[in-house]
Amino acid sequence: MPTSVRQLEYLTREQIDQFRRDGYLRLPLFLTPDGTEALLARSKQLLSEFDLDTHPRTKFTTRDDEHVGDDYFLTSGDKIRYFFEEEAVEKDGQLNRPKEKSVNKIGHALHELDPVFRKVTLENDSMKSIVRDLQFHHDPVALQSMVICKQPYIGGEVNEHNDSTFLYTDPPSALGFWIALEKCTPENGALSFLPGSHLTTPITKRLVRKPGNTGTMFEDLVSPEQAPSKPEGKYILEACMPGDMVLIHGNVLHKSEKNHSPHTRFAYTFHMIESPPYAQYDTKNWLQPTAEMPFSRILDVPNSTVVPCGAGAAKA
């Protein structure tokens, strides 16, 4: 049923129009203070309890020429794993600060494996209402979740990008849900967006696994001659308070600066994509579902079964 005639459950008509126009939407205080504190406390508990000796010093970066791509990363889709800030790891692999102050992010199956994060992601009536109101997907599935720590003074810059490059479907269908667990400011690396860029910036490349699963690389979807010119416009910084959630269209350009402050910038983020037959997800993507942990359906859709591509379904 079109959004214009169906009864909205959470969003207003104006909010939906703003999302469609700008490619992102901030929802103040989506989580209650208690709900926000529960995620933040659990994040810090995970950092405190993980055994450093059982986790390689994998550094996370989104630079085109040096994207993370080892086996620890490639097999993290159905696990909870820890990735370090580049400046926290010395050349000999040793950390130069406590592990709790070294981790860049925790990922990628928090929404599946941890009850606190699962409750917010897959068992949240307000989240389901937002998905129904947006009418962005027919039958969305969740496939990736992370706590991003943005550590004091070393929390790395994230360059201009769009999420569909990293979670590619045909056609593109990624949608991000980004929840601030702490105050996000210009000093500690709040997100910035280029409004409307989702309407003018096609997906020109995608992150794929290298042959033999030896790492990751970017694959061009169009030739350099066909690549569009850099979009014009002014980035808008979205400062957030704890509990605010930002909806992020998979094609909208966004970025964050390095954390120059003494404060962390914890945030929880997860993504949805469309499921077959509306969009296809294939075995070239870096993140793959497993037989034990297929991508989880967000909405209850009767008489429909989601079979993840790469596990018996059609491939793009």
PDB file of C-alpha atoms in Angstrom:
ATOM      1  CA  MET A   1       0.000   0.000   0.000  1.00  0.00           C
ATOM      2  CA  PRO A   2       1.455   3.417  -0.903  1.00  0.00           C
ATOM      3  CA  THR A   3       2.781   5.445   2.010  1.00  0.00           C
ATOM      4  CA  SER A   4       0.440   8.285   1.074  1.00  0.00           C
ATOM      5  CA  VAL A   5      -2.669   6.203   1.878  1.00  0.00           C
ATOM      6  CA  ARG A   6      -1.449   3.788   4.549  1.00  0.00           C
ATOM      7  CA  GLN A   7      -1.459   4.803   8.199  1.00  0.00           C
ATOM      8  CA  LEU A   8       2.022   5.741   9.413  1.00  0.00           C
ATOM      9  CA  GLU A   9       3.240   4.072  12.594  1.00  0.00           C
ATOM     10  CA  TYR A  10       6.342   6.014  13.650  1.00  0.00           C
ATOM     11  CA  LEU A  11       7.533   8.494  11.044  1.00  0.00           C
ATOM     12  CA  THR A  12       5.702  11.575   9.843  1.00  0.00           C
ATOM     13  CA  ARG A  13       4.992  12.329   6.194  1.00  0.00           C
ATOM     14  CA  GLU A  14       7.479  15.210   6.447  1.00  0.00           C
ATOM     15  CA  GLN A  15      10.223  12.921   7.767  1.00  0.00           C
ATOM     16  CA  ILE A  16       9.716  10.450   4.943  1.00  0.00           C
ATOM     17  CA  ASP A  17       9.861  13.252   2.379  1.00  0.00           C
ATOM     18  CA  GLN A  18      13.039  14.582   4.000  1.00  0.00           C
ATOM     19  CA  PHE A  19      14.692  11.152   3.833  1.00  0.00           C
ATOM     20  CA  ARG A  20      13.790  10.782   0.176  1.00  0.00           C
ATOM     21  CA  ARG A  21      15.076  14.275  -0.606  1.00  0.00           C
ATOM     22  CA  ASP A  22      18.295  14.276   1.439  1.00  0.00           C
ATOM     23  CA  GLY A  23      19.171  10.563   1.589  1.00  0.00           C
ATOM     24  CA  TYR A  24      19.413  10.549   5.375  1.00  0.00           C
ATOM     25  CA  LEU A  25      17.252  11.383   8.376  1.00  0.00           C
ATOM     26  CA  ARG A  26      18.112  11.955  12.040  1.00  0.00           C
ATOM     27  CA  LEU A  27      15.527  10.699  14.531  1.00  0.00           C
ATOM     28  CA  PRO A  28      16.179  12.345  17.915  1.00  0.00           C
ATOM     29  CA  LEU A  29      16.039  10.087  20.971  1.00  0.00           C
ATOM     30  CA  PHE A  30      15.029   6.934  19.118  1.00  0.00           C
ATOM     31  CA  LEU A  31      16.358   4.972  22.084  1.00  0.00           C
ATOM     32  CA  THR A  32      15.476   5.844  25.657  1.00  0.00           C
ATOM     33  CA  PRO A  33      18.326   6.801  28.012  1.00  0.00           C
ATOM     34  CA  ASP A  34      18.079   3.357  29.624  1.00  0.00           C
ATOM     35  CA  GLY A  35      18.141   1.632  26.225  1.00  0.00           C
ATOM     36  CA  THR A  36      21.119   3.676  25.105  1.00  0.00           C
ATOM     37  CA  GLU A  37      23.026   3.017  28.316  1.00  0.00           C
ATOM     38  CA  ALA A  38      22.360  -0.724  27.979  1.00  0.00           C
ATOM     39  CA  LEU A  39      24.064  -0.791  24.563  1.00  0.00           C
ATOM     40  CA  LEU A  40      26.944   1.382  25.724  1.00  0.00           C
ATOM     41  CA  ALA A  41      27.521  -0.686  28.873  1.00  0.00           C
ATOM     42  CA  ARG A  42      27.414  -3.923  26.884  1.00  0.00           C
ATOM     43  CA  SER A  43      29.885  -2.503  24.348  1.00  0.00           C
ATOM     44  CA  LYS A  44      32.340  -1.617  27.089  1.00  0.00           C
ATOM     45  CA  GLN A  45      31.856  -5.025  28.702  1.00  0.00           C
ATOM     46  CA  LEU A  46      32.719  -6.744  25.421  1.00  0.00           C
ATOM     47  CA  LEU A  47      35.878  -4.646  25.134  1.00  0.00           C
ATOM     48  CA  SER A  48      36.866  -5.477  28.687  1.00  0.00           C
ATOM     49  CA  GLU A  49      36.255  -9.207  28.422  1.00  0.00           C
ATOM     50  CA  PHE A  50      37.666 -10.181  25.037  1.00  0.00           C
ATOM     51  CA  ASP A  51      40.933 -12.140  25.094  1.00  0.00           C
ATOM     52  CA  LEU A  52      43.584 -10.198  23.217  1.00  0.00           C
ATOM     53  CA  ASP A  53      45.682 -13.328  22.690  1.00  0.00           C
ATOM     54  CA  THR A  54      42.956 -14.988  20.613  1.00  0.00           C
ATOM     55  CA  HIS A  55      42.448 -12.038  18.252  1.00  0.00           C
ATOM     56  CA  PRO A  56      44.966 -10.981  15.598  1.00  0.00           C
ATOM     57  CA  ARG A  57      45.945  -7.319  15.436  1.00  0.00           C
ATOM     58  CA  THR A  58      43.758  -6.658  12.405  1.00  0.00           C
ATOM     59  CA  LYS A  59      43.609  -2.946  11.647  1.00  0.00           C
ATOM     60  CA  PHE A  60      40.511  -1.497  10.040  1.00  0.00           C
ATOM     61  CA  THR A  61      40.750   1.049   7.237  1.00  0.00           C
ATOM     62  CA  THR A  62      38.439   2.140   4.433  1.00  0.00           C
ATOM     63  CA  ARG A  63      41.123   3.559   2.156  1.00  0.00           C
ATOM     64  CA  ASP A  64      40.741   2.361  -1.423  1.00  0.00           C
ATOM     65  CA  ASP A  65      44.371   1.235  -1.641  1.00  0.00           C
ATOM     66  CA  GLU A  66      44.507  -0.617   1.662  1.00  0.00           C
ATOM     67  CA  HIS A  67      41.154  -2.060   2.680  1.00  0.00           C
ATOM     68  CA  VAL A  68      41.116  -4.686   5.393  1.00  0.00           C
ATOM     69  CA  GLY A  69      40.787  -8.131   3.880  1.00  0.00           C
ATOM     70  CA  ASP A  70      42.388 -10.969   5.845  1.00  0.00           C
ATOM     71  CA  ASP A  71      40.654 -14.204   6.838  1.00  0.00           C
ATOM     72  CA  TYR A  72      39.795 -12.852  10.289  1.00  0.00           C
ATOM     73  CA  PHE A  73      37.795 -10.100   8.599  1.00  0.00           C
ATOM     74  CA  LEU A  74      36.303 -12.208   5.792  1.00  0.00           C
ATOM     75  CA  THR A  75      34.902 -14.811   8.211  1.00  0.00           C
ATOM     76  CA  SER A  76      33.463 -12.322  10.698  1.00  0.00           C
ATOM     77  CA  GLY A  77      29.928 -12.222   9.306  1.00  0.00           C
ATOM     78  CA  ASP A  78      28.613 -14.783  11.783  1.00  0.00           C
ATOM     79  CA  LYS A  79      30.902 -13.904  14.693  1.00  0.00           C
ATOM     80  CA  ILE A  80      31.755 -11.096  17.105  1.00  0.00           C
ATOM     81  CA  ARG A  81      35.267  -9.888  16.351  1.00  0.00           C
ATOM     82  CA  TYR A  82      37.496  -6.935  17.159  1.00  0.00           C
ATOM     83  CA  PHE A  83      39.324  -4.610  14.774  1.00  0.00           C
ATOM     84  CA  PHE A  84      41.927  -2.079  15.875  1.00  0.00           C
ATOM     85  CA  GLU A  85      42.603   1.562  15.128  1.00  0.00           C
ATOM     86  CA  GLU A  86      45.561   1.949  12.776  1.00  0.00           C
ATOM     87  CA  GLU A  87      47.446   4.208  15.188  1.00  0.00           C
ATOM     88  CA  ALA A  88      47.018   1.761  18.087  1.00  0.00           C
ATOM     89  CA  VAL A  89      49.137  -1.007  16.521  1.00  0.00           C
ATOM     90  CA  GLU A  90      52.924  -0.735  16.287  1.00  0.00           C
ATOM     91  CA  LYS A  91      54.980  -2.229  13.449  1.00  0.00           C
ATOM     92  CA  ASP A  92      55.736  -5.277  15.592  1.00  0.00           C
ATOM     93  CA  GLY A  93      52.025  -5.900  16.074  1.00  0.00           C
ATOM     94  CA  GLN A  94      51.926  -4.817  19.715  1.00  0.00           C
ATOM     95  CA  LEU A  95      49.376  -2.340  21.012  1.00  0.00           C
ATOM     96  CA  ASN A  96      50.641   1.006  22.261  1.00  0.00           C
ATOM     97  CA  ARG A  97      47.710   1.529  24.641  1.00  0.00           C
ATOM     98  CA  PRO A  98      45.194  -0.586  26.594  1.00  0.00           C
ATOM     99  CA  LYS A  99      43.015  -2.804  24.425  1.00  0.00           C
ATOM    100  CA  GLU A 100      39.865  -0.940  25.523  1.00  0.00           C
ATOM    101  CA  LYS A 101      41.364   2.229  24.001  1.00  0.00           C
ATOM    102  CA  SER A 102      42.655   0.481  20.864  1.00  0.00           C
ATOM    103  CA  VAL A 103      39.610  -1.080  19.217  1.00  0.00           C
ATOM    104  CA  ASN A 104      38.141   0.679  16.196  1.00  0.00           C
ATOM    105  CA  LYS A 105      35.042  -1.500  15.957  1.00  0.00           C
ATOM    106  CA  ILE A 106      33.332  -4.681  17.111  1.00  0.00           C
ATOM    107  CA  GLY A 107      31.535  -6.645  14.382  1.00  0.00           C
ATOM    108  CA  HIS A 108      29.794  -8.131  12.470  1.00  0.00           C
ATOM    109  CA  ALA A 109      27.070 -10.348  13.998  1.00  0.00           C
ATOM    110  CA  LEU A 110      26.202  -8.479  17.188  1.00  0.00           C
ATOM    111  CA  HIS A 111      22.571  -8.312  16.080  1.00  0.00           C
ATOM    112  CA  GLU A 112      22.446 -12.100  15.910  1.00  0.00           C
ATOM    113  CA  LEU A 113      24.670 -13.313  18.727  1.00  0.00           C
ATOM    114  CA  ASP A 114      24.357 -10.756  21.525  1.00  0.00           C
ATOM    115  CA  PRO A 115      20.938 -10.522  23.233  1.00  0.00           C
ATOM    116  CA  VAL A 116      21.296  -6.818  24.055  1.00  0.00           C
ATOM    117  CA  PHE A 117      21.970  -5.828  20.454  1.00  0.00           C
ATOM    118  CA  ARG A 118      19.525  -8.374  19.042  1.00  0.00           C
ATOM    119  CA  LYS A 119      16.719  -6.843  21.090  1.00  0.00           C
ATOM    120  CA  VAL A 120      17.319  -3.404  19.585  1.00  0.00           C
ATOM    121  CA  THR A 121      17.793  -4.685  16.027  1.00  0.00           C
ATOM    122  CA  LEU A 122      15.570  -7.683  15.349  1.00  0.00           C
ATOM    123  CA  GLU A 123      13.102  -7.581  18.244  1.00  0.00           C
ATOM    124  CA  ASN A 124      12.238  -3.875  18.243  1.00  0.00           C
ATOM    125  CA  ASP A 125       8.669  -2.884  17.332  1.00  0.00           C
ATOM    126  CA  SER A 126       9.669   0.747  16.693  1.00  0.00           C
ATOM    127  CA  MET A 127      12.374  -0.407  14.271  1.00  0.00           C
ATOM    128  CA  LYS A 128       9.847  -2.524  12.394  1.00  0.00           C
ATOM    129  CA  SER A 129       7.440   0.419  12.273  1.00  0.00           C
ATOM    130  CA  ILE A 130      10.109   2.662  10.722  1.00  0.00           C
ATOM    131  CA  VAL A 131      10.855   0.019   8.086  1.00  0.00           C
ATOM    132  CA  ARG A 132       7.180  -0.265   7.202  1.00  0.00           C
ATOM    133  CA  ASP A 133       6.768   3.520   7.105  1.00  0.00           C
ATOM    134  CA  LEU A 134       9.751   4.092   4.804  1.00  0.00           C
ATOM    135  CA  GLN A 135       8.584   1.510   2.245  1.00  0.00           C
ATOM    136  CA  PHE A 136      12.250   1.300   1.205  1.00  0.00           C
ATOM    137  CA  HIS A 137      12.218  -2.511   0.991  1.00  0.00           C
ATOM    138  CA  HIS A 138       9.655  -5.194   0.242  1.00  0.00           C
ATOM    139  CA  ASP A 139      11.239  -7.841   2.468  1.00  0.00           C
ATOM    140  CA  PRO A 140      14.398  -6.546   4.200  1.00  0.00           C
ATOM    141  CA  VAL A 141      17.034  -8.674   5.866  1.00  0.00           C
ATOM    142  CA  ALA A 142      19.758  -7.627   8.301  1.00  0.00           C
ATOM    143  CA  LEU A 143      23.289  -8.641   7.386  1.00  0.00           C
ATOM    144  CA  GLN A 144      25.857  -6.632   9.332  1.00  0.00           C
ATOM    145  CA  SER A 145      26.167  -4.892  12.692  1.00  0.00           C
ATOM    146  CA  MET A 146      28.987  -3.034  14.404  1.00  0.00           C
ATOM    147  CA  VAL A 147      29.897  -0.957  17.411  1.00  0.00           C
ATOM    148  CA  ILE A 148      32.196   1.817  16.217  1.00  0.00           C
ATOM    149  CA  CYS A 149      34.306   3.210  19.055  1.00  0.00           C
ATOM    150  CA  LYS A 150      36.121   6.185  17.473  1.00  0.00           C
ATOM    151  CA  GLN A 151      38.837   6.200  20.124  1.00  0.00           C
ATOM    152  CA  PRO A 152      40.205   9.452  21.662  1.00  0.00           C
ATOM    153  CA  TYR A 153      42.814  11.204  19.478  1.00  0.00           C
ATOM    154  CA  ILE A 154      43.313   8.165  17.207  1.00  0.00           C
ATOM    155  CA  GLY A 155      39.776   7.379  16.012  1.00  0.00           C
ATOM    156  CA  GLY A 156      40.454   7.384  12.301  1.00  0.00           C
ATOM    157  CA  GLU A 157      38.956   9.526   9.567  1.00  0.00           C
ATOM    158  CA  VAL A 158      36.422   7.757   7.339  1.00  0.00           C
ATOM    159  CA  ASN A 159      36.629   9.168   3.831  1.00  0.00           C
ATOM    160  CA  GLU A 160      33.691  10.052   1.613  1.00  0.00           C
ATOM    161  CA  HIS A 161      31.819   6.888   0.655  1.00  0.00           C
ATOM    162  CA  ASN A 162      28.428   5.302   0.211  1.00  0.00           C
ATOM    163  CA  ASP A 163      27.406   2.067   1.890  1.00  0.00           C
ATOM    164  CA  SER A 164      26.149   0.319  -1.257  1.00  0.00           C
ATOM    165  CA  THR A 165      29.768   0.094  -2.415  1.00  0.00           C
ATOM    166  CA  PHE A 166      30.510  -2.237   0.512  1.00  0.00           C
ATOM    167  CA  LEU A 167      27.159  -4.054   0.709  1.00  0.00           C
ATOM    168  CA  TYR A 168      26.282  -4.283  -2.957  1.00  0.00           C
ATOM    169  CA  THR A 169      23.054  -5.723  -4.315  1.00  0.00           C
ATOM    170  CA  ASP A 170      21.604  -5.641  -7.821  1.00  0.00           C
ATOM    171  CA  PRO A 171      19.892  -3.208  -7.828  1.00  0.00           C
ATOM    172  CA  PRO A 172      21.499  -1.342  -4.894  1.00  0.00           C
ATOM    173  CA  SER A 173      19.337  -1.573  -1.774  1.00  0.00           C
ATOM    174  CA  ALA A 174      21.512  -0.988   1.307  1.00  0.00           C
ATOM    175  CA  LEU A 175      19.986   1.017   4.145  1.00  0.00           C
ATOM    176  CA  GLY A 176      21.950   1.932   7.268  1.00  0.00           C
ATOM    177  CA  PHE A 177      20.712   2.477  10.821  1.00  0.00           C
ATOM    178  CA  TRP A 178      23.244   4.412  12.910  1.00  0.00           C
ATOM    179  CA  ILE A 179      22.567   4.958  16.620  1.00  0.00           C
ATOM    180  CA  ALA A 180      24.651   7.337  18.734  1.00  0.00           C
ATOM    181  CA  LEU A 181      25.558   5.824  22.098  1.00  0.00           C
ATOM    182  CA  GLU A 182      27.500   8.911  23.165  1.00  0.00           C
ATOM    183  CA  LYS A 183      27.441  12.579  22.264  1.00  0.00           C
ATOM    184  CA  CYS A 184      28.717  13.040  18.694  1.00  0.00           C
ATOM    185  CA  THR A 185      30.343  16.400  17.986  1.00  0.00           C
ATOM    186  CA  PRO A 186      32.542  18.055  15.353  1.00  0.00           C
ATOM    187  CA  GLU A 187      35.513  17.409  17.645  1.00  0.00           C
ATOM    188  CA  ASN A 188      35.056  13.654  18.097  1.00  0.00           C
ATOM    189  CA  GLY A 189      34.043  12.693  14.555  1.00  0.00           C
ATOM    190  CA  ALA A 190      30.318  13.201  14.036  1.00  0.00           C
ATOM    191  CA  LEU A 191      28.921  12.104  10.669  1.00  0.00           C
ATOM    192  CA  SER A 192      28.622  14.507   7.740  1.00  0.00           C
ATOM    193  CA  PHE A 193      26.368  14.028   4.704  1.00  0.00           C
ATOM    194  CA  LEU A 194      26.097  15.427   1.192  1.00  0.00           C
ATOM    195  CA  PRO A 195      22.320  15.935   0.950  1.00  0.00           C
ATOM    196  CA  GLY A 196      20.694  14.637  -2.206  1.00  0.00           C
ATOM    197  CA  SER A 197      23.813  12.832  -3.418  1.00  0.00           C
ATOM    198  CA  HIS A 198      21.919   9.522  -3.418  1.00  0.00           C
ATOM    199  CA  LEU A 199      19.931  10.896  -6.371  1.00  0.00           C
ATOM    200  CA  THR A 200      22.948  12.005  -8.420  1.00  0.00           C
ATOM    201  CA  THR A 201      25.746   9.587  -7.481  1.00  0.00           C
ATOM    202  CA  PRO A 202      25.505   6.112  -9.067  1.00  0.00           C
ATOM    203  CA  ILE A 203      27.385   3.182  -7.577  1.00  0.00           C
ATOM    204  CA  THR A 204      30.520   2.943  -9.708  1.00  0.00           C
ATOM    205  CA  LYS A 205      32.471   0.275  -7.796  1.00  0.00           C
ATOM    206  CA  ARG A 206      31.933  -2.477  -5.264  1.00  0.00           C
ATOM    207  CA  LEU A 207      34.049  -4.247  -2.664  1.00  0.00           C
ATOM    208  CA  VAL A 208      34.529  -7.919  -3.583  1.00  0.00           C
ATOM    209  CA  ARG A 209      36.540 -10.889  -2.417  1.00  0.00           C
ATOM    210  CA  LYS A 210      39.731 -11.560  -4.292  1.00  0.00           C
ATOM    211  CA  PRO A 211      39.940 -14.888  -6.143  1.00  0.00           C
ATOM    212  CA  GLY A 212      40.632 -17.674  -3.680  1.00  0.00           C
ATOM    213  CA  ASN A 213      39.299 -15.566  -0.780  1.00  0.00           C
ATOM    214  CA  THR A 214      42.752 -14.085  -0.256  1.00  0.00           C
ATOM    215  CA  GLY A 215      41.483 -10.628   0.625  1.00  0.00           C
ATOM    216  CA  THR A 216      39.312  -7.870  -0.778  1.00  0.00           C
ATOM    217  CA  MET A 217      39.541  -5.435  -3.642  1.00  0.00           C
ATOM    218  CA  PHE A 218      37.401  -2.881  -5.419  1.00  0.00           C
ATOM    219  CA  GLU A 219      35.793  -3.872  -8.705  1.00  0.00           C
ATOM    220  CA  ASP A 220      34.737  -1.150 -11.149  1.00  0.00           C
ATOM    221  CA  LEU A 221      31.123  -1.246 -12.280  1.00  0.00           C
ATOM    222  CA  VAL A 222      31.661   1.398 -14.960  1.00  0.00           C
ATOM    223  CA  SER A 223      34.712   2.333 -16.977  1.00  0.00           C
ATOM    224  CA  PRO A 224      36.759   5.369 -15.891  1.00  0.00           C
ATOM    225  CA  GLU A 225      35.470   7.202 -18.957  1.00  0.00           C
ATOM    226  CA  GLN A 226      31.872   6.645 -17.827  1.00  0.00           C
ATOM    227  CA  ALA A 227      32.458   7.582 -14.204  1.00  0.00           C
ATOM    228  CA  PRO A 228      30.478  10.692 -13.241  1.00  0.00           C
ATOM    229  CA  SER A 229      32.203  13.831 -12.054  1.00  0.00           C
ATOM    230  CA  LYS A 230      32.451  14.489  -8.338  1.00  0.00           C
ATOM    231  CA  PRO A 231      29.090  15.793  -7.097  1.00  0.00           C
ATOM    232  CA  GLU A 232      28.899  19.359  -5.986  1.00  0.00           C
ATOM    233  CA  GLY A 233      27.400  20.599  -2.765  1.00  0.00           C
ATOM    234  CA  LYS A 234      28.142  21.281   0.868  1.00  0.00           C
ATOM    235  CA  TYR A 235      28.478  18.565   3.469  1.00  0.00           C
ATOM    236  CA  ILE A 236      26.173  18.921   6.473  1.00  0.00           C
ATOM    237  CA  LEU A 237      27.444  17.764   9.863  1.00  0.00           C
ATOM    238  CA  GLU A 238      24.853  15.954  11.978  1.00  0.00           C
ATOM    239  CA  ALA A 239      25.757  16.327  15.629  1.00  0.00           C
ATOM    240  CA  CYS A 240      23.895  13.703  17.666  1.00  0.00           C
ATOM    241  CA  MET A 241      22.926  13.141  21.250  1.00  0.00           C
ATOM    242  CA  PRO A 242      22.942   9.676  22.866  1.00  0.00           C
ATOM    243  CA  GLY A 243      19.967   7.693  21.599  1.00  0.00           C
ATOM    244  CA  ASP A 244      19.588   9.588  18.311  1.00  0.00           C
ATOM    245  CA  MET A 245      19.335   7.372  15.224  1.00  0.00           C
ATOM    246  CA  VAL A 246      20.282   8.334  11.667  1.00  0.00           C
ATOM    247  CA  LEU A 247      18.780   6.518   8.689  1.00  0.00           C
ATOM    248  CA  ILE A 248      21.324   6.372   5.852  1.00  0.00           C
ATOM    249  CA  HIS A 249      20.405   5.647   2.227  1.00  0.00           C
ATOM    250  CA  GLY A 250      22.934   3.239   0.746  1.00  0.00           C
ATOM    251  CA  ASN A 251      23.785   5.631  -2.092  1.00  0.00           C
ATOM    252  CA  VAL A 252      24.175   8.869  -0.107  1.00  0.00           C
ATOM    253  CA  LEU A 253      27.726  10.161   0.314  1.00  0.00           C
ATOM    254  CA  HIS A 254      28.865  10.600   3.906  1.00  0.00           C
ATOM    255  CA  LYS A 255      32.063  10.715   5.957  1.00  0.00           C
ATOM    256  CA  SER A 256      33.487  11.437   9.398  1.00  0.00           C
ATOM    257  CA  GLU A 257      36.625  13.218  10.541  1.00  0.00           C
ATOM    258  CA  LYS A 258      39.298  11.944  12.888  1.00  0.00           C
ATOM    259  CA  ASN A 259      38.542  12.109  16.597  1.00  0.00           C
ATOM    260  CA  HIS A 260      40.606  15.044  17.883  1.00  0.00           C
ATOM    261  CA  SER A 261      39.055  15.004  21.348  1.00  0.00           C
ATOM    262  CA  PRO A 262      39.721  13.126  24.610  1.00  0.00           C
ATOM    263  CA  HIS A 263      36.272  11.511  24.343  1.00  0.00           C
ATOM    264  CA  THR A 264      35.176   8.317  22.602  1.00  0.00           C
ATOM    265  CA  ARG A 265      32.335   8.398  20.074  1.00  0.00           C
ATOM    266  CA  PHE A 266      30.593   5.045  20.498  1.00  0.00           C
ATOM    267  CA  ALA A 267      27.853   4.280  17.978  1.00  0.00           C
ATOM    268  CA  TYR A 268      25.936   1.146  17.023  1.00  0.00           C
ATOM    269  CA  THR A 269      25.160   0.619  13.364  1.00  0.00           C
ATOM    270  CA  PHE A 270      23.607  -2.127  11.291  1.00  0.00           C
ATOM    271  CA  HIS A 271      22.417  -2.500   7.706  1.00  0.00           C
ATOM    272  CA  MET A 272      19.494  -3.937   5.801  1.00  0.00           C
ATOM    273  CA  ILE A 273      19.257  -5.008   2.186  1.00  0.00           C
ATOM    274  CA  GLU A 274      16.418  -6.162  -0.026  1.00  0.00           C
ATOM    275  CA  SER A 275      15.955  -9.909  -0.430  1.00  0.00           C
ATOM    276  CA  PRO A 276      15.340 -11.963  -3.592  1.00  0.00           C
ATOM    277  CA  PRO A 277      13.555 -11.702  -5.950  1.00  0.00           C
ATOM    278  CA  TYR A 278      13.593  -7.917  -5.509  1.00  0.00           C
ATOM    279  CA  ALA A 279      17.388  -7.648  -5.300  1.00  0.00           C
ATOM    280  CA  GLN A 280      20.250 -10.116  -5.659  1.00  0.00           C
ATOM    281  CA  TYR A 281      23.228 -10.601  -3.340  1.00  0.00           C
ATOM    282  CA  ASP A 282      25.997 -12.759  -4.760  1.00  0.00           C
ATOM    283  CA  THR A 283      29.075 -14.676  -3.696  1.00  0.00           C
ATOM    284  CA  LYS A 284      31.491 -11.936  -4.775  1.00  0.00           C
ATOM    285  CA  ASN A 285      30.516  -9.767  -1.808  1.00  0.00           C
ATOM    286  CA  TRP A 286      32.999  -9.744   1.077  1.00  0.00           C
ATOM    287  CA  LEU A 287      30.345 -10.621   3.674  1.00  0.00           C
ATOM    288  CA  GLN A 288      28.580 -13.922   3.147  1.00  0.00           C
ATOM    289  CA  PRO A 289      25.750 -15.656   5.027  1.00  0.00           C
ATOM    290  CA  THR A 290      26.322 -19.157   6.316  1.00  0.00           C
ATOM    291  CA  ALA A 291      24.036 -22.169   6.572  1.00  0.00           C
ATOM    292  CA  GLU A 292      24.075 -21.743  10.344  1.00  0.00           C
ATOM    293  CA  MET A 293      23.399 -17.994  10.185  1.00  0.00           C
ATOM    294  CA  PRO A 294      21.471 -16.800   7.126  1.00  0.00           C
ATOM    295  CA  PHE A 295      20.516 -13.138   6.937  1.00  0.00           C
ATOM    296  CA  SER A 296      17.628 -12.428   9.326  1.00  0.00           C
ATOM    297  CA  ARG A 297      14.296 -11.147   8.121  1.00  0.00           C
ATOM    298  CA  ILE A 298      13.225  -7.860   9.685  1.00  0.00           C
ATOM    299  CA  LEU A 299       9.490  -8.107   9.034  1.00  0.00           C
ATOM    300  CA  ASP A 300       7.192 -11.066   9.307  1.00  0.00           C
ATOM    301  CA  VAL A 301       6.106 -11.871   5.761  1.00  0.00           C
ATOM    302  CA  PRO A 302       3.692 -14.809   5.504  1.00  0.00           C
ATOM    303  CA  ASN A 303       4.209 -17.513   2.905  1.00  0.00           C
ATOM    304  CA  SER A 304       7.681 -16.295   2.009  1.00  0.00           C
ATOM    305  CA  THR A 305      11.110 -17.788   2.610  1.00  0.00           C
ATOM    306  CA  VAL A 306      14.374 -15.888   2.307  1.00  0.00           C
ATOM    307  CA  VAL A 307      17.183 -18.061   0.968  1.00  0.00           C
ATOM    308  CA  PRO A 308      20.532 -16.232   1.005  1.00  0.00           C
ATOM    309  CA  CYS A 309      22.367 -16.093  -2.290  1.00  0.00           C
ATOM    310  CA  GLY A 310      25.471 -18.245  -2.099  1.00  0.00           C
ATOM    311  CA  ALA A 311      23.558 -20.907  -0.184  1.00  0.00           C
ATOM    312  CA  GLY A 312      21.448 -22.312  -2.969  1.00  0.00           C
ATOM    313  CA  ALA A 313      19.523 -19.282  -4.244  1.00  0.00           C
ATOM    314  CA  ALA A 314      19.907 -17.566  -7.585  1.00  0.00           C
ATOM    315  CA  LYS A 315      22.977 -15.410  -7.972  1.00  0.00           C
ATOM    316  CA  ALA A 316      23.300 -12.069  -9.713  1.00  0.00           C
TER     317      ALA A 316
END
